[in-house]
Tab-separated table of C-alpha atoms in Angstrom:
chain	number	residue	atom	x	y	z
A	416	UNK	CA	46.227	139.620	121.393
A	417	UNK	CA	48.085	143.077	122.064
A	418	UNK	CA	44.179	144.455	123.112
A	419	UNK	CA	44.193	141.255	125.624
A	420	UNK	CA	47.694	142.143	127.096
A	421	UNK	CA	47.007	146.043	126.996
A	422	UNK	CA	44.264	146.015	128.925
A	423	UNK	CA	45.425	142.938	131.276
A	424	UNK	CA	48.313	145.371	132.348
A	425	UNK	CA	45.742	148.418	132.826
A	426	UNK	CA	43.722	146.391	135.192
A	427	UNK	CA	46.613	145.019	137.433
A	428	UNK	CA	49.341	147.840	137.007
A	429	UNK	CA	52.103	145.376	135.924
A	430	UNK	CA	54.577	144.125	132.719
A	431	UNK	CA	52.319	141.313	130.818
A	432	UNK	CA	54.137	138.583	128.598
A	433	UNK	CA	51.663	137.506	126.382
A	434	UNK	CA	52.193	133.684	124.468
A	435	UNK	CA	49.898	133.803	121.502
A	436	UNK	CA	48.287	130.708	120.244
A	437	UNK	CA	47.788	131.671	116.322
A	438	UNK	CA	44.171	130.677	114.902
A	439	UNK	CA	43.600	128.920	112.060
A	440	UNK	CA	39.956	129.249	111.855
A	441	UNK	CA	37.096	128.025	114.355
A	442	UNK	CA	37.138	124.294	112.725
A	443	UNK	CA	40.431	123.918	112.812
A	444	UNK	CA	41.029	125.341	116.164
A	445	UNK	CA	38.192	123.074	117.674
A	446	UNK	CA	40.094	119.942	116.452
A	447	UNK	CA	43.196	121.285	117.569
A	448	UNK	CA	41.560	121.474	121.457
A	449	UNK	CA	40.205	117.531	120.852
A	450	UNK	CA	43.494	115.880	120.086
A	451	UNK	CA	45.469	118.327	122.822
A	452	UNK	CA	42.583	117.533	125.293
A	453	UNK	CA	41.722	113.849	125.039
A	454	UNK	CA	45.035	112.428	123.989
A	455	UNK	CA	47.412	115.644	126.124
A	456	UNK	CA	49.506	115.699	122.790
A	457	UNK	CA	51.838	118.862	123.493
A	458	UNK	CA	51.806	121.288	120.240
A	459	UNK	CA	54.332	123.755	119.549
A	460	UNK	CA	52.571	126.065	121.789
A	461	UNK	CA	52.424	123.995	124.797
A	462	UNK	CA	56.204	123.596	124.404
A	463	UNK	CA	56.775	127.176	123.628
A	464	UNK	CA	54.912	128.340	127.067
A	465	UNK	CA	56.424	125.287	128.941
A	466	UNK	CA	59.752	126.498	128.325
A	467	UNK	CA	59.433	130.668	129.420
A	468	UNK	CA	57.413	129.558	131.887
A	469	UNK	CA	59.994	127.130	133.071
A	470	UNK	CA	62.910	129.668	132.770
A	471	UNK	CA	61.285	132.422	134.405
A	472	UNK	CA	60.612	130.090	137.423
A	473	UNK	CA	64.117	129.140	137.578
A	474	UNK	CA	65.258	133.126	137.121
A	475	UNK	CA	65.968	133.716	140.689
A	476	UNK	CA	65.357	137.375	140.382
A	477	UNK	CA	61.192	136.650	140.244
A	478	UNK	CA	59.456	135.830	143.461
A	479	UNK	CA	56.193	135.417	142.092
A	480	UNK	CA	54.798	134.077	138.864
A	481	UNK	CA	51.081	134.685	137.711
A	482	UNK	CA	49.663	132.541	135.139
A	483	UNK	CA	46.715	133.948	133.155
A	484	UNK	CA	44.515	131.602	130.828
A	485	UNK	CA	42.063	131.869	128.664
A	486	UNK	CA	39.969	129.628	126.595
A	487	UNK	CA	42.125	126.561	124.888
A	488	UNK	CA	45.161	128.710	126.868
A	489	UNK	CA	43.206	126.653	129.921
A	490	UNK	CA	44.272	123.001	128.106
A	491	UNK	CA	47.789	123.646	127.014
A	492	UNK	CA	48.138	125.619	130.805
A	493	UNK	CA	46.704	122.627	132.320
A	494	UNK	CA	49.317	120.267	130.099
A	495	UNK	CA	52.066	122.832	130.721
A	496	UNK	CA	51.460	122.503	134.569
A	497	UNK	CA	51.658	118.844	133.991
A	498	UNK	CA	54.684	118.821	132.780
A	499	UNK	CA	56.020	121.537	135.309
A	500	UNK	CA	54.509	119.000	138.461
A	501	UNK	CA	56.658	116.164	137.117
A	502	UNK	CA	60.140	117.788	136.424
A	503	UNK	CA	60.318	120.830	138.921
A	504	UNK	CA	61.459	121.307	142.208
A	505	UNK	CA	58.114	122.282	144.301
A	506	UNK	CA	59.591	125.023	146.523
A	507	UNK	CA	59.829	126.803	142.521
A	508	UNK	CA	56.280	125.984	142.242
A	509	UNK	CA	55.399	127.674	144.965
A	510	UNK	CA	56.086	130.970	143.465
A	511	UNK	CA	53.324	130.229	140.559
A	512	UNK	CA	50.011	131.191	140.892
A	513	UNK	CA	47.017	130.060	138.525
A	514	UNK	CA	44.306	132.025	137.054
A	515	UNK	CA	42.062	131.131	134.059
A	516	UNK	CA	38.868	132.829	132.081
A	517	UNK	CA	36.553	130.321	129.907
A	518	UNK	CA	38.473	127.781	130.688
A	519	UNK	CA	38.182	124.824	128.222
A	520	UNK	CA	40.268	122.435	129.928
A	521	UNK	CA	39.385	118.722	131.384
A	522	UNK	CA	41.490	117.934	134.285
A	523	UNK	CA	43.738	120.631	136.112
A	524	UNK	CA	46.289	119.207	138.762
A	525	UNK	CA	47.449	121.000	142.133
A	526	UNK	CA	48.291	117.773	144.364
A	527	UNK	CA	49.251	118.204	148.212
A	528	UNK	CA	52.746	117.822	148.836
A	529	UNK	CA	51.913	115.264	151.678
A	530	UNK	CA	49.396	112.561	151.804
A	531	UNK	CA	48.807	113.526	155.916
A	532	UNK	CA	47.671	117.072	154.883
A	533	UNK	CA	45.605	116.229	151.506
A	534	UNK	CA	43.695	113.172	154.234
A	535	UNK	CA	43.350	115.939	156.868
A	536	UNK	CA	42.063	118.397	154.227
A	537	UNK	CA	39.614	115.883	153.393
A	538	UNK	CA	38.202	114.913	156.162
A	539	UNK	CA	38.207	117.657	158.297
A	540	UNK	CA	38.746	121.017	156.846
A	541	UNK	CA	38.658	123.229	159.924
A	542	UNK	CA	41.581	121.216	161.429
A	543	UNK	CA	43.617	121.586	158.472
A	544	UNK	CA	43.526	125.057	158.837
A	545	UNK	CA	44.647	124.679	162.315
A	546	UNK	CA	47.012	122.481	161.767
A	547	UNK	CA	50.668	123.473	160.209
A	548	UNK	CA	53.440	121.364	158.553
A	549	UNK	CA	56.889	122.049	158.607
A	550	UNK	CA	59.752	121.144	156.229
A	551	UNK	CA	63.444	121.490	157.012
A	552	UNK	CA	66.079	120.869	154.728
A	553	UNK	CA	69.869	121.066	154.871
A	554	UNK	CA	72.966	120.302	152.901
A	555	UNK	CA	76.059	118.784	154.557
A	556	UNK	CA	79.393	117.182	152.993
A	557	UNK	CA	78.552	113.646	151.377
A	558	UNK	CA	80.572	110.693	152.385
A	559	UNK	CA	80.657	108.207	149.674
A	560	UNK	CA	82.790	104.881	148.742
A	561	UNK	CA	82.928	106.068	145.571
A	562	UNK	CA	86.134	108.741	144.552
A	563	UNK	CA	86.255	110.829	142.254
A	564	UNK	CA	87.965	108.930	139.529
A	565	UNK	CA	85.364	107.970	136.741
A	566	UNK	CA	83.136	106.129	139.108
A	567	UNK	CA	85.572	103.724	140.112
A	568	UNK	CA	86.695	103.430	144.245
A	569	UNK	CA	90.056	104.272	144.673
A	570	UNK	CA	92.815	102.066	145.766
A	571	UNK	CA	90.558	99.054	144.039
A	572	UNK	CA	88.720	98.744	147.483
A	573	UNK	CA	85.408	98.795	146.788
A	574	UNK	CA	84.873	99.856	150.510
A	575	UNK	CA	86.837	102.745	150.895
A	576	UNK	CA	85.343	105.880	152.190
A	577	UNK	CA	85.825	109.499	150.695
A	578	UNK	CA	84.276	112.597	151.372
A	579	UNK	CA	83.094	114.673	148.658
A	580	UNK	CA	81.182	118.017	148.385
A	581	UNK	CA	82.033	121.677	148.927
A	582	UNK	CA	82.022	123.407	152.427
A	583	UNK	CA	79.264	125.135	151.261
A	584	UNK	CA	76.172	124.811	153.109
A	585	UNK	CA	72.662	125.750	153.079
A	586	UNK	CA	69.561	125.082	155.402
A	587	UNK	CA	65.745	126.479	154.806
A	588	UNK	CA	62.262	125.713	156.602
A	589	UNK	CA	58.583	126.073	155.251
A	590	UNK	CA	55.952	126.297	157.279
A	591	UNK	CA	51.976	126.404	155.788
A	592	UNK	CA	48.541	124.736	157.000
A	593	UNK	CA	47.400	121.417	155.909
A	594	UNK	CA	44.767	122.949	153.831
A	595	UNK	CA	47.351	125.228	151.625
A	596	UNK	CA	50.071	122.679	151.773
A	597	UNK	CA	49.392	122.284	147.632
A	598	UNK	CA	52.477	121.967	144.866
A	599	UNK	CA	50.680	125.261	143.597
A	600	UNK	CA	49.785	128.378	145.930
A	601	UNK	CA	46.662	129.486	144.077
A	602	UNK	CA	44.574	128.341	141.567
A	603	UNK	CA	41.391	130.034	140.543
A	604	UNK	CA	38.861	129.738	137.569
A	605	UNK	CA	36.281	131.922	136.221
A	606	UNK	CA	33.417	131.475	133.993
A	607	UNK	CA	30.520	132.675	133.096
A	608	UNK	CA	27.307	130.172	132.696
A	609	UNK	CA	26.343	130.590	129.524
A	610	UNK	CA	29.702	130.336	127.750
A	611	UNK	CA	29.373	127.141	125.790
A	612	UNK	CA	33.367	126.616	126.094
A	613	UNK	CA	32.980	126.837	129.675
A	614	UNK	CA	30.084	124.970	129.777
A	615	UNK	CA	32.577	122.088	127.961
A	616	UNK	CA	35.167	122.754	130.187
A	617	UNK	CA	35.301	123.861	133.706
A	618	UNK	CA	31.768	123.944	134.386
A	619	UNK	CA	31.494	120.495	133.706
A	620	UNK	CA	34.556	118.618	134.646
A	621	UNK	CA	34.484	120.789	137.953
A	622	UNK	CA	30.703	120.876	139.522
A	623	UNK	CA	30.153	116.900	138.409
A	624	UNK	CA	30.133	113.620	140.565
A	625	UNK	CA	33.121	111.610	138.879
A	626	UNK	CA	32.593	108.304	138.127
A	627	UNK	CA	35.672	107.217	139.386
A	628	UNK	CA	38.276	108.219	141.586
A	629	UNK	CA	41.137	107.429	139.114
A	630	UNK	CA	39.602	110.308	136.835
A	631	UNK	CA	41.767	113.536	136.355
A	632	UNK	CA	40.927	116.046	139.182
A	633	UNK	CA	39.952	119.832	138.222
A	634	UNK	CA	41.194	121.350	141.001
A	635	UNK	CA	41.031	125.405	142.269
A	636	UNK	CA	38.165	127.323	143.228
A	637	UNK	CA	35.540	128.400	140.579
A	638	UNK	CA	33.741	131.174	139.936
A	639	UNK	CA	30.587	130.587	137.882
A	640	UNK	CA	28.455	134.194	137.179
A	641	UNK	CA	25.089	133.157	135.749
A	642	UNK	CA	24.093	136.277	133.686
A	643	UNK	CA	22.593	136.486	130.294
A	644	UNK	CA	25.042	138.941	128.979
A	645	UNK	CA	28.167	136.504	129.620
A	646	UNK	CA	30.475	135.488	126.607
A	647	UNK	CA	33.571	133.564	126.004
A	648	UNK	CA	35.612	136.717	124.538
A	649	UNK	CA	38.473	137.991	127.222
A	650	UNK	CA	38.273	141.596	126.907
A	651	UNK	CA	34.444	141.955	126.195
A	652	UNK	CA	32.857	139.506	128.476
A	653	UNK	CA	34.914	138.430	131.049
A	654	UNK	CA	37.302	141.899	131.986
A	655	UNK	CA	34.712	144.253	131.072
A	656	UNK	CA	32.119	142.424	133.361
A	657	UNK	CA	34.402	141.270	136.353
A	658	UNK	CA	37.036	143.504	136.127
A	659	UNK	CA	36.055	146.493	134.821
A	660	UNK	CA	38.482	149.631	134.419
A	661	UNK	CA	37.798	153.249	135.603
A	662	UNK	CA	38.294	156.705	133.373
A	663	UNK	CA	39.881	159.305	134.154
A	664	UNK	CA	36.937	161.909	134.636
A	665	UNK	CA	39.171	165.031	132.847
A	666	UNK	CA	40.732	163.044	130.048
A	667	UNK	CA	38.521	160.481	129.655
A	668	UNK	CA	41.646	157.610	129.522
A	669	UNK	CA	41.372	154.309	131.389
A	670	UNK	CA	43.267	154.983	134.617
A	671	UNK	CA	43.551	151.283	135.886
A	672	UNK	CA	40.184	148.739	137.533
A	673	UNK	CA	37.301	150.146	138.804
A	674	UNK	CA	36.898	149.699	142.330
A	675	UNK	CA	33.209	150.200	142.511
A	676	UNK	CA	32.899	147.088	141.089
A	677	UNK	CA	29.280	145.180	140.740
A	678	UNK	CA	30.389	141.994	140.272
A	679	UNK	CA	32.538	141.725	143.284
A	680	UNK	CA	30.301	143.230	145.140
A	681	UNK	CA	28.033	140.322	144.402
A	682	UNK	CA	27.117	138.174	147.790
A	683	UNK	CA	28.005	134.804	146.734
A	684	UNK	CA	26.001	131.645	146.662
A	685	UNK	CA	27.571	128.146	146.930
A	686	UNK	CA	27.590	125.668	144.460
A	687	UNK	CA	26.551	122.378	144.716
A	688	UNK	CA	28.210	119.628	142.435
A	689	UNK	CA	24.910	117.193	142.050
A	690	UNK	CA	25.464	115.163	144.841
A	691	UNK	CA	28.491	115.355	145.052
A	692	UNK	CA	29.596	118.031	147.515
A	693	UNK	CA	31.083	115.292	150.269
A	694	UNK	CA	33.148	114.792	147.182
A	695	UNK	CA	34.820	118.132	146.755
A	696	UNK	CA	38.391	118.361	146.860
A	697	UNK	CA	38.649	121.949	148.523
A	698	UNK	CA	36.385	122.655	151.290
A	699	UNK	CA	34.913	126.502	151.757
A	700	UNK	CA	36.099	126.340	155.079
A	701	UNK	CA	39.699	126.105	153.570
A	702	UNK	CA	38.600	128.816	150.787
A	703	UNK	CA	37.792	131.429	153.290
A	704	UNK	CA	39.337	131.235	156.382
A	705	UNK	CA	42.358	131.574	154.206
A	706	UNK	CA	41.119	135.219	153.266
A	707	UNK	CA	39.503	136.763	156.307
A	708	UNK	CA	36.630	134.612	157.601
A	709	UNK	CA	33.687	132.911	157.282
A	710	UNK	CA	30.431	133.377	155.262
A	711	UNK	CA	27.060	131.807	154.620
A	712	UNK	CA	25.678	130.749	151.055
A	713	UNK	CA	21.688	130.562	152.112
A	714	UNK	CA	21.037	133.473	149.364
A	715	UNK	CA	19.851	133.477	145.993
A	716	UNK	CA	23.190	135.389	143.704
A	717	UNK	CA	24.488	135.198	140.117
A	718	UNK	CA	27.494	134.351	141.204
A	719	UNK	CA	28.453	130.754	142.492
A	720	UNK	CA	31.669	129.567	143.574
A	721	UNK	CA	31.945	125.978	143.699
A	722	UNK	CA	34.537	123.259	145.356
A	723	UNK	CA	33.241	124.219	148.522
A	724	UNK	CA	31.418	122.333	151.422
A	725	UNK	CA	28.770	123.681	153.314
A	726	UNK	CA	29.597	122.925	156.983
A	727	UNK	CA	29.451	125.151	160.311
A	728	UNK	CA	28.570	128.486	158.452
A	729	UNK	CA	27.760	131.822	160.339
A	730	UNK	CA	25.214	134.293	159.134
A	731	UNK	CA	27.800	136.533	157.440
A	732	UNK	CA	27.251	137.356	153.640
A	733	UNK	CA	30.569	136.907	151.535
A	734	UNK	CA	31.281	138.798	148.400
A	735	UNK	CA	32.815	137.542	145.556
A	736	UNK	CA	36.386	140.129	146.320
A	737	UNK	CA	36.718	138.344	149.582
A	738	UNK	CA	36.663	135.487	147.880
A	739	UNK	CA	39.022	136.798	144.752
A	740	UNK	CA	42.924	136.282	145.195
A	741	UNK	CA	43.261	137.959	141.542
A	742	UNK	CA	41.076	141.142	142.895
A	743	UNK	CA	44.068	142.157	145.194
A	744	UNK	CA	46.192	142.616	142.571
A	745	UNK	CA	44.468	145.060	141.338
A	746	UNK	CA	46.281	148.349	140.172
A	747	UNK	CA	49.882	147.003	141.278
A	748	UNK	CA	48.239	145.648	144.446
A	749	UNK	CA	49.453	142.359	146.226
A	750	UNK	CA	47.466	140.344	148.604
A	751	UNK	CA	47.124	141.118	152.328
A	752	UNK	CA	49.624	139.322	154.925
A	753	UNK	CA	52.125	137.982	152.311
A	754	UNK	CA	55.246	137.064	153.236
A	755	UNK	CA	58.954	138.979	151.982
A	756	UNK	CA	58.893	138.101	148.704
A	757	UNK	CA	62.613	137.598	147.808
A	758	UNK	CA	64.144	134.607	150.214
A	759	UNK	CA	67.066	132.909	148.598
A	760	UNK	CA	67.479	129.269	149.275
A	761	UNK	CA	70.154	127.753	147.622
A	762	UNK	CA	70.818	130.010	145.492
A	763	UNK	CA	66.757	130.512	143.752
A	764	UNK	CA	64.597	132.416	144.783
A	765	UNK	CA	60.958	131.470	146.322
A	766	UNK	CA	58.358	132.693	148.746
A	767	UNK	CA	59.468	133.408	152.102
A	768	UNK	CA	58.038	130.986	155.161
A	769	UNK	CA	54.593	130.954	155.638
């Protein structure tokens, strides 16, 4: 675990918090993933992360919040973000940000915070990106016919009006496209091909036809490397082949990522669920014009991102780091065009207007 977190904070120049999900043996642990991920029974360590991850949303000192998962960390993240969807206040969720290795999971949720943008979104991803919703909220004093005396209105008339409330006021706005108008900001999986708790988990539940629209959603974009070298461990498969680090050339230490990195230099092909790319929740039309462009996907690649959908492409190869939000950070990086990060709105903090 400490190797996982050391070399985590190498790669992206930053404090890790690592929330360690003890083994007890590979038969064990396997039944432990069945009953948390066919019946979403919430262990001890899916309560444990729910609640740091909880507080350190509500800590109004963080502006940002990125969640790393690997392996069975995907189900009890996926559960944990469950919970989170249900009992926080979304402009808080915006500050979290989602990114998972081997993920074993069945179902992960981002919804659209309004039905207009998640129908636009599906139906016609280039206007979505065009097109921008706004949200404006305010505080004011409350009149009420209720006082302030144990819920009972004063004077015995049941219709007399009070004010209550401070003079205190506060008024934000948020302003985002249709096609990033999500609960979450960013939510991104990667997996190799030939890692059989991949192949289990996001590889299947996310490239598949469902049989029914009622089904869980595995939502985020996916990036599937077919090589015959990829494993399911963190550190030796999936850091040391996507994010490799760089030694110092005197000393010999590890002095943070590589840039000259091969497998984000990889032009990437696009992934077709079955038949079921008219299906696909996130159109590649969203996924890259929200980085810097557009791209094609005629070429033959070991590297596949799927939740895409192959409409009005240009002749322009895209690589796999201008496809990568976890790339930019990078050696204490951040991503390009972000807004301030510390906006207070009533009090909390959260990502300024987009």
């Amino acid at each position: 675990m400490m190797a996982n977190l050391n070399r985590l904070a190498i790669t992206f120049g930053r404090p890790i918090l690592g929330i360690h999900n003890q083994t007890s043996g590979i038969l064990f642990d396997v039944i432990e993933c069945l009953i948390q991920r066919n019946f979403t029974y919430a262990t001890s360590d899916v309560r444990i992360c729910y609640k740091i991850l909880r507080d350190v949303l509500y800590d109004p000192s963080k502006s940002k919040v990125v969640f790393i998962l690997h392996s069975q960390g995907g189900i009890e993240g996926g559960l944990v973000l469950d919970w989170l969807l249900q009992e926080m206040p979304q402009d808080l969720l915006s500050k979290l940000e989602v990114y998972t290795f081997g993920n074993a999971a069945n179902h992960f949720n981002n919804p659209h915070r309004h039905v207009a943008s998640q129908n636009l979104s599906a139906t016609n991803p280039l206007v979505a990106i065009r097109t921008f919703v706004s949200e404006s909220s305010f505080s004011t004093p409350v009149t009420s016919p209720v006082g302030a005396t144990n819920g009972h209105a004063k004077g015995g008339d049941p219709f007399a009006l009070t004010t209550s409330g401070t003079s205190e006021s506060f008024s934000s706005s948020r302003v985002s496209s249709a096609a990033k108008d999500r609960a979450i900001g960013h939510v991104e999986h990667y997996a190799h091909s030939t890692d059989f708790v991949a192949m289990w988990g996001v590889l299947h539940f996310a490239t598949n036809r469902m049989g029914s629209h009622q089904l869980p959603r595995f939502l985020g974009r996916l990036f599937n490397r077919a090589t015959g070298s990829g494993g399911h461990q963190l550190n030796q498969h999936y850091l040391n082949g996507m994010f490799p680090l760089e030694r110092d050339k005197k000393t010999g230490e590890f002095i943070g990522a590589d840039e000259e990195n091969a497998f984000m230099e990889e032009v990437i092909k696009f992934g077709k669920e079955g038949d079921a790319m008219e299906n696909a929740r996130e159109a590649f039309d969203i996924s890259y014009l929200g980085t810097e462009g557009f791209g094609t996907g005629h070429i033959s690649t070991p590297v596949e991102v799927h939740g895409i959908r192959g409409r009005k492409r240009t002749k322009t190869d895209v690589m796999v780091k201008e496809l990568s939000r976890l790339w930019s950070y990078r050696n204490g990086r951040s991503p390009g065009g972000e807004p301030p990060n510390l906006v207070t709105e009533a009090g909390f903090c959260r990502n300024a207007t987009m």
